[in-house]
Amino acid sequence: DARVTQTPRHKVTEMGQEVTMRCQPILGHNTVFWYRQTMMQGLELLAYFRNRAPLDDSGMPKDRFSAEMPDATLATLKIQPSEPRDSAVYFCASGRGTYNEQFFGPGTRLTVL
Amino acid sequence: DQQVKQNSPSLSVQEGRISILNCDYTNSMFDYFLWYKKYPAEGPTFLISISSIKDKNEDGRFTVFLNKSAKHLSLHIVPSQPGDSAVYFCAAFQGGSEKLVFGKGTKLTVNP
């Protein structure tokens, strides 16, 4: 049963610290997405990759957020330095492109104190 | 500017009755729509989809209706079951784009 995995599931950190979230997409999927869920904004797209190439990161605060795909089995989202307003649930999803459903991981719940 | 709107944050129905979740969109370039279901502490899971060339798609207890002229779609669940209690997200693809645009979700509670 193929699924997207994310680590860690929960992260509590202090303001100013670096946070790294990891995602293993489903093997064979060529698109990977990072979303953030907040009460106010719902599910916001932060960045996405096709065949490991970054295509759109317009949803990310670029001064502190960065997203990479060092290989086909790993996507990372980093926040440096973290701020309390970054507290949210971060989801990774993978898919096969346009008109195909995206499969979501369980999320990383981030709390920045 | 929300391009996909779910105007009801919550909905409560009795077990066995019909649940109707609504979604409106503003972008006429959207041409494929999906519904996702999300339980607490889990990621959203795909439920059902519909292409803009259709006006209805059915899968078991779930039916999605699309009214392109009104830029409106709805998800019908019949009969509703307590296990359907979750947050439902409406989402849309825009003409060839790989990006999904999500609504803010509607929390459905099905009471036994």
XYZ file of C-alpha atoms in Angstrom:
225
model
C 0.000 0.000 0.000
C 2.007 2.979 -1.301
C 1.767 6.144 0.727
C 3.510 9.446 1.294
C 5.510 9.552 4.511
C 6.523 12.636 6.468
C 8.880 13.161 9.387
C 8.709 14.361 12.042
C 4.985 14.138 12.804
C 5.292 16.784 15.499
C 7.892 19.454 16.116
C 8.065 21.998 18.903
C 10.843 24.529 18.652
C 11.785 27.986 19.814
C 11.691 31.085 17.715
C 14.877 31.533 15.721
C 15.676 27.840 15.419
C 16.023 25.982 12.143
C 13.313 23.481 11.283
C 13.633 20.759 8.652
C 10.678 18.685 7.503
C 11.111 15.632 5.297
C 8.870 13.845 2.863
C 9.142 10.602 0.947
C 6.795 10.730 -2.063
C 5.177 7.693 -3.627
C 7.552 5.898 -5.967
C 6.737 6.716 -9.575
C 5.027 10.010 -8.851
C 6.632 12.870 -10.752
C 5.162 15.835 -8.889
C 5.698 16.761 -5.231
C 3.906 19.531 -3.375
C 4.320 21.273 -0.023
C 1.194 22.744 1.586
C 0.562 24.577 4.822
C -2.745 24.338 6.629
C -3.868 27.095 8.949
C -7.264 27.925 10.367
C -7.370 31.245 8.561
C -6.066 30.263 5.134
C -6.999 26.635 4.753
C -4.600 24.668 2.528
C -2.009 26.934 0.942
C 0.438 25.732 -1.685
C 3.982 26.673 -0.704
C 6.057 25.021 -3.446
C 6.046 22.213 -5.941
C 8.432 20.117 -8.004
C 8.131 18.175 -11.223
C 10.738 15.485 -11.813
C 12.680 16.987 -8.882
C 12.908 20.412 -10.529
C 11.392 23.296 -8.544
C 8.610 24.869 -10.600
C 6.825 27.231 -8.278
C 7.693 28.506 -4.832
C 5.667 31.687 -4.998
C 3.673 30.649 -1.922
C 6.724 30.614 0.342
C 8.297 33.469 2.307
C 11.588 33.222 0.448
C 13.699 34.939 3.045
C 13.176 32.114 5.530
C 11.738 29.105 3.698
C 13.483 26.801 1.261
C 12.363 23.612 -0.465
C 14.563 21.044 -2.169
C 14.446 17.565 -3.673
C 17.935 16.117 -3.337
C 16.735 12.856 -4.880
C 13.533 11.217 -6.100
C 12.805 9.703 -2.686
C 13.254 12.799 -0.545
C 11.795 16.285 -0.450
C 12.694 18.752 2.289
C 11.190 21.971 3.564
C 13.373 24.155 5.747
C 12.522 27.183 7.821
C 15.394 29.320 9.079
C 14.867 31.204 11.298
C 11.475 29.984 12.468
C 8.870 32.384 13.842
C 5.696 31.814 15.907
C 3.548 32.668 12.859
C 5.000 29.601 11.116
C 3.073 27.366 13.523
C 0.811 25.221 11.344
C 0.459 21.753 9.885
C 2.678 21.180 6.863
C 1.618 18.574 4.318
C 3.573 16.964 1.554
C 1.704 15.461 -1.399
C 2.762 13.634 -4.537
C 1.008 12.876 -7.782
C 1.240 12.067 -11.464
C 0.516 15.559 -12.755
C -2.456 17.374 -14.161
C -5.922 15.883 -13.661
C -4.571 13.246 -11.297
C -5.317 13.250 -7.617
C -2.580 14.199 -5.213
C -1.782 11.823 -2.387
C -1.101 13.494 0.925
C 1.174 12.520 3.767
C 0.014 12.645 7.392
C 1.525 16.079 7.957
C 4.025 17.664 10.333
C 2.486 19.727 13.104
C 4.916 22.559 13.819
C 4.739 24.717 16.919
C 7.150 27.624 17.220
C 7.263 29.130 20.702
C -8.650 36.345 -3.147
C -10.280 32.957 -2.715
C -10.859 31.335 -6.097
C -12.510 28.292 -4.519
C -15.035 29.062 -1.821
C -16.752 26.808 0.645
C -19.061 29.207 2.393
C -20.321 26.839 5.057
C -17.628 26.159 7.659
C -19.724 23.409 9.198
C -22.708 21.158 8.546
C -24.544 18.785 10.841
C -26.870 16.006 9.621
C -28.568 12.949 11.024
C -27.359 9.466 10.179
C -29.180 8.073 7.177
C -30.065 11.479 5.746
C -28.448 13.261 2.821
C -25.433 15.521 3.305
C -24.941 18.255 0.722
C -21.664 20.138 0.694
C -21.344 23.139 -1.576
C -18.459 24.800 -3.373
C -18.307 27.884 -5.579
C -15.457 28.988 -7.795
C -14.617 32.217 -9.574
C -12.023 31.163 -12.138
C -13.632 30.061 -15.403
C -10.369 28.374 -16.395
C -10.881 25.656 -13.802
C -11.681 22.476 -15.691
C -11.319 19.604 -13.247
C -12.618 19.405 -9.713
C -11.894 17.118 -6.793
C -13.262 16.513 -3.328
C -11.002 15.454 -0.493
C -11.928 14.187 2.953
C -9.773 14.859 5.990
C -9.895 13.225 9.402
C -8.108 14.817 12.400
C -4.360 14.188 12.536
C -4.360 12.724 9.026
C -3.679 14.102 5.572
C -6.513 14.758 3.127
C -7.573 11.743 1.070
C -9.080 11.862 -2.388
C -12.783 11.133 -2.550
C -14.238 11.843 -5.981
C -13.607 14.051 -8.998
C -15.412 15.503 -11.989
C -14.285 16.918 -15.290
C -15.817 20.122 -16.594
C -17.208 18.218 -19.581
C -19.546 16.355 -17.247
C -22.274 17.512 -14.915
C -22.424 14.512 -12.620
C -20.169 11.774 -11.332
C -21.221 9.047 -8.954
C -19.257 6.627 -6.800
C -21.268 4.567 -4.361
C -22.808 6.851 -1.760
C -20.994 9.886 -3.143
C -22.165 12.011 -6.064
C -20.640 15.237 -7.290
C -22.686 17.660 -9.372
C -21.192 20.449 -11.477
C -23.075 23.507 -12.714
C -20.617 25.338 -14.938
C -22.864 28.270 -15.704
C -23.249 28.963 -12.004
C -19.621 28.039 -11.236
C -20.943 25.768 -8.527
C -20.393 22.196 -7.505
C -21.817 20.093 -4.756
C -21.059 16.796 -3.077
C -23.985 14.621 -2.044
C -23.562 11.815 0.459
C -26.482 9.405 0.689
C -27.056 7.903 3.157
C -24.785 9.725 5.572
C -22.941 7.631 8.140
C -21.156 8.651 11.364
C -17.857 7.618 9.762
C -18.376 10.356 7.175
C -17.776 12.957 9.878
C -14.699 14.819 8.641
C -13.598 18.032 6.967
C -14.343 18.078 3.233
C -12.244 20.148 0.862
C -13.205 21.184 -2.623
C -10.269 21.645 -5.035
C -9.757 22.596 -8.668
C -7.202 22.249 -11.457
C -6.831 25.136 -13.858
C -6.511 24.259 -17.531
C -3.404 22.107 -17.743
C -1.816 23.330 -14.518
C -0.535 20.749 -12.049
C -1.451 22.968 -9.098
C -4.585 22.352 -7.088
C -6.469 25.288 -5.596
C -8.297 24.348 -2.408
C -11.266 25.773 -0.581
C -11.080 26.258 3.177
C -13.138 23.189 3.924
C -16.490 22.287 5.482
C -16.638 20.271 8.668
C -19.353 17.633 8.393
C -20.764 16.026 11.520
C -23.081 13.048 11.113
C -25.016 12.378 14.292
C -26.079 8.815 15.142
